[in-house]
Amino acid sequence: MTERLYQADAYLKTFESTVQVLTEEGVILERTAFFPTGGGVQGDEGTLAAGGESWRVVETVERDDHIVHRLDRPGPPAGTALAGTLDWERRYRLMRHHTATHVLCGVMFNDWGVKVTGNQLTPEKGRVDFSFEAFDRAVLEEGFRRANALIAQDLPVRISFISAAEAAGRPELFKLESGFRHHLEQLRLVEIVGFDVQADGGCHVASLKEIGALALTKSENKGKANRRVYFVLD
Ligand SMILES: [Zn+2]
């Protein structure tokens, strides 16, 4: 199982590691700060460097409990010590979009009982699918206003771990599913202090002010009770 450095420290931009396996798809490292695509969030890009050579990580994906770094050319062999560097600007935008999604989804659920059914986050924009029994544009706009008011309060975001048994009786922990692995014995929790807590394996900012401000760009019908909502960050 790859050690996931980003789960303890989402702000880690460089790290040292060793190639565990070179597969046809890419390299598996003993530990990595690269987040793999999952839960509707794009995986990381960046570089790996060893012995004066460097490889571009074009995509990071999850295979069983391993993280595979897809490279621009055949990678170094097992046992190679290397240094990894994230494309930090890209990752930080993903962290801001991801945390913004928690705030917006928390507001929509807490205040109107509107559930999220899916999300797709890129460095450029966020997309969330909401299950709206009777869609009301004014409610959605008010949701964005309340989300921005929370962001302006600059609440801290904290990471903690609990056992799967402790989480079993708490369905509110599973409103969003981003990079979350249900089979693990230890669950990782992401808490926006005083507002919301979720079981979540992804990368988030440490305080809400880092998000900036959320702007609704578009909403469209995707079936009877499903509204697809797009946002950007100012
Ligand atoms: Zn999350």
PDB file of C-alpha atoms in Angstrom, residues 32-222:
ATOM      1  CA  THR A  32       3.972   9.945  -2.474  1.00  0.00           C
ATOM      2  CA  ALA A  33       2.502  13.436  -2.165  1.00  0.00           C
ATOM      3  CA  PHE A  34       0.650  12.988  -5.492  1.00  0.00           C
ATOM      4  CA  PHE A  35      -3.141  12.693  -5.046  1.00  0.00           C
ATOM      5  CA  PRO A  36      -4.708  10.105  -7.392  1.00  0.00           C
ATOM      6  CA  THR A  37      -7.835  10.926  -9.422  1.00  0.00           C
ATOM      7  CA  GLY A  38     -10.884   9.945  -7.377  1.00  0.00           C
ATOM      8  CA  GLY A  39     -14.181  11.089  -5.946  1.00  0.00           C
ATOM      9  CA  GLY A  40     -14.695  13.501  -8.822  1.00  0.00           C
ATOM     10  CA  VAL A  41     -11.385  15.295  -8.187  1.00  0.00           C
ATOM     11  CA  GLN A  42      -8.586  15.306 -10.777  1.00  0.00           C
ATOM     12  CA  GLY A  43      -5.289  13.726  -9.758  1.00  0.00           C
ATOM     13  CA  ASP A  44      -1.980  15.565  -9.506  1.00  0.00           C
ATOM     14  CA  GLU A  45       0.636  16.376 -12.114  1.00  0.00           C
ATOM     15  CA  GLY A  46       4.296  17.278 -11.586  1.00  0.00           C
ATOM     16  CA  THR A  47       7.773  15.782 -11.972  1.00  0.00           C
ATOM     17  CA  LEU A  48       9.933  12.952 -10.645  1.00  0.00           C
ATOM     18  CA  ALA A  49      13.723  13.345 -10.776  1.00  0.00           C
ATOM     19  CA  ALA A  50      16.606  10.897 -10.249  1.00  0.00           C
ATOM     20  CA  GLY A  51      20.269  10.886 -11.263  1.00  0.00           C
ATOM     21  CA  GLY A  52      20.088  14.069 -13.327  1.00  0.00           C
ATOM     22  CA  GLU A  53      17.052  12.848 -15.286  1.00  0.00           C
ATOM     23  CA  SER A  54      13.470  13.931 -14.885  1.00  0.00           C
ATOM     24  CA  TRP A  55      10.099  12.559 -15.830  1.00  0.00           C
ATOM     25  CA  ARG A  56       6.848  14.446 -16.166  1.00  0.00           C
ATOM     26  CA  VAL A  57       3.919  12.965 -14.188  1.00  0.00           C
ATOM     27  CA  VAL A  58       1.059  13.398 -16.660  1.00  0.00           C
ATOM     28  CA  GLU A  59      -1.593  11.750 -14.486  1.00  0.00           C
ATOM     29  CA  THR A  60      -1.895  10.100 -11.062  1.00  0.00           C
ATOM     30  CA  VAL A  61      -4.332   7.201 -10.673  1.00  0.00           C
ATOM     31  CA  GLU A  62      -5.315   4.634  -8.078  1.00  0.00           C
ATOM     32  CA  ARG A  63      -4.925   0.876  -8.675  1.00  0.00           C
ATOM     33  CA  ASP A  64      -6.116  -1.229  -5.732  1.00  0.00           C
ATOM     34  CA  ASP A  65      -4.264   0.317  -2.792  1.00  0.00           C
ATOM     35  CA  HIS A  66      -1.408   1.604  -4.933  1.00  0.00           C
ATOM     36  CA  ILE A  67      -0.923   4.992  -6.492  1.00  0.00           C
ATOM     37  CA  VAL A  68       0.392   4.875 -10.055  1.00  0.00           C
ATOM     38  CA  HIS A  69       2.226   7.883 -11.510  1.00  0.00           C
ATOM     39  CA  ARG A  70       1.801   7.868 -15.290  1.00  0.00           C
ATOM     40  CA  LEU A  71       4.902   9.332 -16.909  1.00  0.00           C
ATOM     41  CA  ASP A  72       5.719  10.981 -20.233  1.00  0.00           C
ATOM     42  CA  ARG A  73       8.227   8.207 -21.018  1.00  0.00           C
ATOM     43  CA  PRO A  74       9.325   4.872 -19.507  1.00  0.00           C
ATOM     44  CA  GLY A  75      10.146   5.355 -15.824  1.00  0.00           C
ATOM     45  CA  PRO A  76      13.133   4.422 -13.638  1.00  0.00           C
ATOM     46  CA  PRO A  77      13.457   0.845 -12.326  1.00  0.00           C
ATOM     47  CA  ALA A  78      12.466  -0.502  -8.911  1.00  0.00           C
ATOM     48  CA  GLY A  79      14.816   0.625  -6.160  1.00  0.00           C
ATOM     49  CA  THR A  80      15.598   4.027  -7.703  1.00  0.00           C
ATOM     50  CA  ALA A  81      15.678   6.837  -5.139  1.00  0.00           C
ATOM     51  CA  LEU A  82      13.995   9.955  -6.494  1.00  0.00           C
ATOM     52  CA  ALA A  83      12.571  13.341  -5.686  1.00  0.00           C
ATOM     53  CA  GLY A  84       8.991  14.287  -6.495  1.00  0.00           C
ATOM     54  CA  THR A  85       7.669  17.790  -7.100  1.00  0.00           C
ATOM     55  CA  LEU A  86       4.007  18.691  -7.482  1.00  0.00           C
ATOM     56  CA  ASP A  87       2.627  21.150  -9.999  1.00  0.00           C
ATOM     57  CA  TRP A  88       1.636  23.175  -6.952  1.00  0.00           C
ATOM     58  CA  GLU A  89      -0.358  25.931  -8.644  1.00  0.00           C
ATOM     59  CA  ARG A  90      -2.615  23.318 -10.209  1.00  0.00           C
ATOM     60  CA  ARG A  91      -2.987  21.302  -6.995  1.00  0.00           C
ATOM     61  CA  TYR A  92      -3.705  24.390  -4.876  1.00  0.00           C
ATOM     62  CA  ARG A  93      -6.529  25.394  -7.206  1.00  0.00           C
ATOM     63  CA  LEU A  94      -7.940  21.873  -6.871  1.00  0.00           C
ATOM     64  CA  MET A  95      -7.721  22.125  -3.055  1.00  0.00           C
ATOM     65  CA  ARG A  96      -9.606  25.424  -3.126  1.00  0.00           C
ATOM     66  CA  HIS A  97     -12.300  24.044  -5.462  1.00  0.00           C
ATOM     67  CA  HIS A  98     -12.585  20.886  -3.369  1.00  0.00           C
ATOM     68  CA  THR A  99     -12.981  22.728  -0.062  1.00  0.00           C
ATOM     69  CA  ALA A 100     -15.451  25.151  -1.681  1.00  0.00           C
ATOM     70  CA  THR A 101     -17.553  22.125  -2.655  1.00  0.00           C
ATOM     71  CA  HIS A 102     -17.717  21.046   1.002  1.00  0.00           C
ATOM     72  CA  VAL A 103     -18.972  24.490   2.010  1.00  0.00           C
ATOM     73  CA  LEU A 104     -21.581  24.751  -0.747  1.00  0.00           C
ATOM     74  CA  CYS A 105     -22.847  21.179  -0.290  1.00  0.00           C
ATOM     75  CA  GLY A 106     -22.978  21.618   3.498  1.00  0.00           C
ATOM     76  CA  VAL A 107     -25.092  24.775   3.157  1.00  0.00           C
ATOM     77  CA  MET A 108     -27.467  23.235   0.593  1.00  0.00           C
ATOM     78  CA  PHE A 109     -27.982  20.168   2.767  1.00  0.00           C
ATOM     79  CA  ASN A 110     -28.207  21.867   6.165  1.00  0.00           C
ATOM     80  CA  ASP A 111     -30.487  24.703   5.081  1.00  0.00           C
ATOM     81  CA  TRP A 112     -32.683  23.091   2.405  1.00  0.00           C
ATOM     82  CA  GLY A 113     -32.101  19.312   2.638  1.00  0.00           C
ATOM     83  CA  VAL A 114     -30.694  19.342  -0.923  1.00  0.00           C
ATOM     84  CA  LYS A 115     -28.340  16.420  -1.470  1.00  0.00           C
ATOM     85  CA  VAL A 116     -25.309  16.202  -3.710  1.00  0.00           C
ATOM     86  CA  THR A 117     -25.238  13.282  -6.162  1.00  0.00           C
ATOM     87  CA  GLY A 118     -21.904  13.910  -7.866  1.00  0.00           C
ATOM     88  CA  ASN A 119     -19.112  16.371  -8.461  1.00  0.00           C
ATOM     89  CA  GLN A 120     -16.322  17.035 -10.947  1.00  0.00           C
ATOM     90  CA  LEU A 121     -13.483  19.328  -9.959  1.00  0.00           C
ATOM     91  CA  THR A 122     -10.735  20.630 -12.226  1.00  0.00           C
ATOM     92  CA  PRO A 123      -8.188  23.408 -11.623  1.00  0.00           C
ATOM     93  CA  GLU A 124     -10.400  25.717 -13.732  1.00  0.00           C
ATOM     94  CA  LYS A 125     -13.883  25.101 -12.351  1.00  0.00           C
ATOM     95  CA  GLY A 126     -16.163  23.072 -10.147  1.00  0.00           C
ATOM     96  CA  ARG A 127     -19.305  21.174 -11.073  1.00  0.00           C
ATOM     97  CA  VAL A 128     -21.770  19.770  -8.560  1.00  0.00           C
ATOM     98  CA  ASP A 129     -24.944  17.785  -9.192  1.00  0.00           C
ATOM     99  CA  PHE A 130     -27.708  18.522  -6.706  1.00  0.00           C
ATOM    100  CA  SER A 131     -30.861  16.511  -6.197  1.00  0.00           C
ATOM    101  CA  PHE A 132     -33.503  19.288  -6.170  1.00  0.00           C
ATOM    102  CA  GLU A 133     -37.087  18.041  -5.877  1.00  0.00           C
ATOM    103  CA  ALA A 134     -38.366  21.420  -7.027  1.00  0.00           C
ATOM    104  CA  PHE A 135     -35.552  23.534  -8.415  1.00  0.00           C
ATOM    105  CA  ASP A 136     -35.543  27.125  -7.290  1.00  0.00           C
ATOM    106  CA  ARG A 137     -32.912  29.458  -8.723  1.00  0.00           C
ATOM    107  CA  ALA A 138     -33.388  31.892  -5.832  1.00  0.00           C
ATOM    108  CA  VAL A 139     -32.572  29.117  -3.332  1.00  0.00           C
ATOM    109  CA  LEU A 140     -29.426  28.233  -5.253  1.00  0.00           C
ATOM    110  CA  GLU A 141     -28.307  31.868  -5.348  1.00  0.00           C
ATOM    111  CA  GLU A 142     -29.007  32.219  -1.628  1.00  0.00           C
ATOM    112  CA  GLY A 143     -26.951  29.035  -1.087  1.00  0.00           C
ATOM    113  CA  PHE A 144     -23.986  30.679  -2.813  1.00  0.00           C
ATOM    114  CA  ARG A 145     -24.435  33.812  -0.678  1.00  0.00           C
ATOM    115  CA  ARG A 146     -24.438  31.761   2.541  1.00  0.00           C
ATOM    116  CA  ALA A 147     -21.438  29.725   1.384  1.00  0.00           C
ATOM    117  CA  ASN A 148     -19.510  32.951   0.753  1.00  0.00           C
ATOM    118  CA  ALA A 149     -20.522  34.306   4.157  1.00  0.00           C
ATOM    119  CA  LEU A 150     -19.072  31.167   5.777  1.00  0.00           C
ATOM    120  CA  ILE A 151     -15.867  31.463   3.749  1.00  0.00           C
ATOM    121  CA  ALA A 152     -15.543  35.073   4.923  1.00  0.00           C
ATOM    122  CA  GLN A 153     -15.644  33.805   8.545  1.00  0.00           C
ATOM    123  CA  ASP A 154     -12.405  31.957   7.775  1.00  0.00           C
ATOM    124  CA  LEU A 155     -13.224  28.773   9.724  1.00  0.00           C
ATOM    125  CA  PRO A 156     -10.277  26.368  10.178  1.00  0.00           C
ATOM    126  CA  VAL A 157     -10.246  22.972   8.450  1.00  0.00           C
ATOM    127  CA  ARG A 158      -8.956  20.050  10.532  1.00  0.00           C
ATOM    128  CA  ILE A 159      -7.975  16.470   9.713  1.00  0.00           C
ATOM    129  CA  SER A 160      -8.507  13.569  12.137  1.00  0.00           C
ATOM    130  CA  PHE A 161      -8.970   9.793  12.088  1.00  0.00           C
ATOM    131  CA  ILE A 162     -11.602   7.489  13.627  1.00  0.00           C
ATOM    132  CA  SER A 163     -12.311   3.765  13.426  1.00  0.00           C
ATOM    133  CA  ALA A 164     -14.771   2.368  10.881  1.00  0.00           C
ATOM    134  CA  ALA A 165     -16.897   1.095  13.803  1.00  0.00           C
ATOM    135  CA  GLU A 166     -17.200   4.623  15.234  1.00  0.00           C
ATOM    136  CA  ALA A 167     -18.224   5.983  11.827  1.00  0.00           C
ATOM    137  CA  ALA A 168     -20.833   3.287  11.148  1.00  0.00           C
ATOM    138  CA  GLY A 169     -23.603   5.035  13.078  1.00  0.00           C
ATOM    139  CA  ARG A 170     -22.938   8.454  11.535  1.00  0.00           C
ATOM    140  CA  PRO A 171     -24.409   8.667   8.007  1.00  0.00           C
ATOM    141  CA  GLU A 172     -23.848  12.457   7.990  1.00  0.00           C
ATOM    142  CA  LEU A 173     -20.133  11.723   7.491  1.00  0.00           C
ATOM    143  CA  PHE A 174     -20.783  10.418   3.978  1.00  0.00           C
ATOM    144  CA  LYS A 175     -22.519  13.307   2.196  1.00  0.00           C
ATOM    145  CA  LEU A 176     -19.619  13.744  -0.198  1.00  0.00           C
ATOM    146  CA  GLU A 177     -17.332  11.022  -1.421  1.00  0.00           C
ATOM    147  CA  SER A 178     -14.001  12.346  -2.512  1.00  0.00           C
ATOM    148  CA  GLY A 179     -11.110   9.966  -2.693  1.00  0.00           C
ATOM    149  CA  PHE A 180     -12.716   8.044   0.152  1.00  0.00           C
ATOM    150  CA  ARG A 181     -11.988   4.325   0.609  1.00  0.00           C
ATOM    151  CA  HIS A 182     -14.695   2.439   2.481  1.00  0.00           C
ATOM    152  CA  HIS A 183     -12.716  -0.739   3.154  1.00  0.00           C
ATOM    153  CA  LEU A 184     -10.183   0.916   5.461  1.00  0.00           C
ATOM    154  CA  GLU A 185     -10.292   0.292   9.206  1.00  0.00           C
ATOM    155  CA  GLN A 186      -9.268   3.874   9.970  1.00  0.00           C
ATOM    156  CA  LEU A 187     -11.375   6.613   8.405  1.00  0.00           C
ATOM    157  CA  ARG A 188     -10.010  10.045   7.720  1.00  0.00           C
ATOM    158  CA  LEU A 189     -12.277  12.939   8.678  1.00  0.00           C
ATOM    159  CA  VAL A 190     -12.188  16.445   7.265  1.00  0.00           C
ATOM    160  CA  GLU A 191     -13.845  18.963   9.574  1.00  0.00           C
ATOM    161  CA  ILE A 192     -14.717  22.541   8.789  1.00  0.00           C
ATOM    162  CA  VAL A 193     -14.717  23.502  12.446  1.00  0.00           C
ATOM    163  CA  GLY A 194     -18.139  24.537  13.699  1.00  0.00           C
ATOM    164  CA  PHE A 195     -19.850  23.747  10.396  1.00  0.00           C
ATOM    165  CA  ASP A 196     -19.404  20.293   8.846  1.00  0.00           C
ATOM    166  CA  VAL A 197     -17.484  17.046   9.073  1.00  0.00           C
ATOM    167  CA  GLN A 198     -16.990  14.477   6.303  1.00  0.00           C
ATOM    168  CA  ALA A 199     -15.200  11.165   5.794  1.00  0.00           C
ATOM    169  CA  ASP A 200     -12.803  12.125   3.040  1.00  0.00           C
ATOM    170  CA  GLY A 201      -9.390  11.135   1.673  1.00  0.00           C
ATOM    171  CA  GLY A 202      -8.694  14.253  -0.363  1.00  0.00           C
ATOM    172  CA  CYS A 203      -6.719  17.501  -0.205  1.00  0.00           C
ATOM    173  CA  HIS A 204      -8.206  20.631   1.364  1.00  0.00           C
ATOM    174  CA  VAL A 205      -7.055  24.100   2.322  1.00  0.00           C
ATOM    175  CA  ALA A 206      -6.303  24.722   6.015  1.00  0.00           C
ATOM    176  CA  SER A 207      -8.707  27.644   6.443  1.00  0.00           C
ATOM    177  CA  LEU A 208     -11.715  28.779   4.459  1.00  0.00           C
ATOM    178  CA  LYS A 209     -10.390  32.202   3.519  1.00  0.00           C
ATOM    179  CA  GLU A 210      -7.900  30.546   1.168  1.00  0.00           C
ATOM    180  CA  ILE A 211     -10.838  29.612  -1.086  1.00  0.00           C
ATOM    181  CA  GLY A 212     -11.558  33.199  -2.094  1.00  0.00           C
ATOM    182  CA  ALA A 213     -15.152  33.718  -3.251  1.00  0.00           C
ATOM    183  CA  LEU A 214     -17.495  31.325  -5.017  1.00  0.00           C
ATOM    184  CA  ALA A 215     -19.365  32.514  -8.112  1.00  0.00           C
ATOM    185  CA  LEU A 216     -22.241  30.613  -9.726  1.00  0.00           C
ATOM    186  CA  THR A 217     -21.633  30.479 -13.481  1.00  0.00           C
ATOM    187  CA  LYS A 218     -24.338  28.169 -14.807  1.00  0.00           C
ATOM    188  CA  SER A 219     -27.021  25.670 -13.790  1.00  0.00           C
ATOM    189  CA  GLU A 220     -28.655  23.178 -16.094  1.00  0.00           C
ATOM    190  CA  ASN A 221     -31.252  20.442 -15.978  1.00  0.00           C
ATOM    191  CA  LYS A 222     -29.897  16.911 -15.896  1.00  0.00           C
TER     192      LYS A 222
END
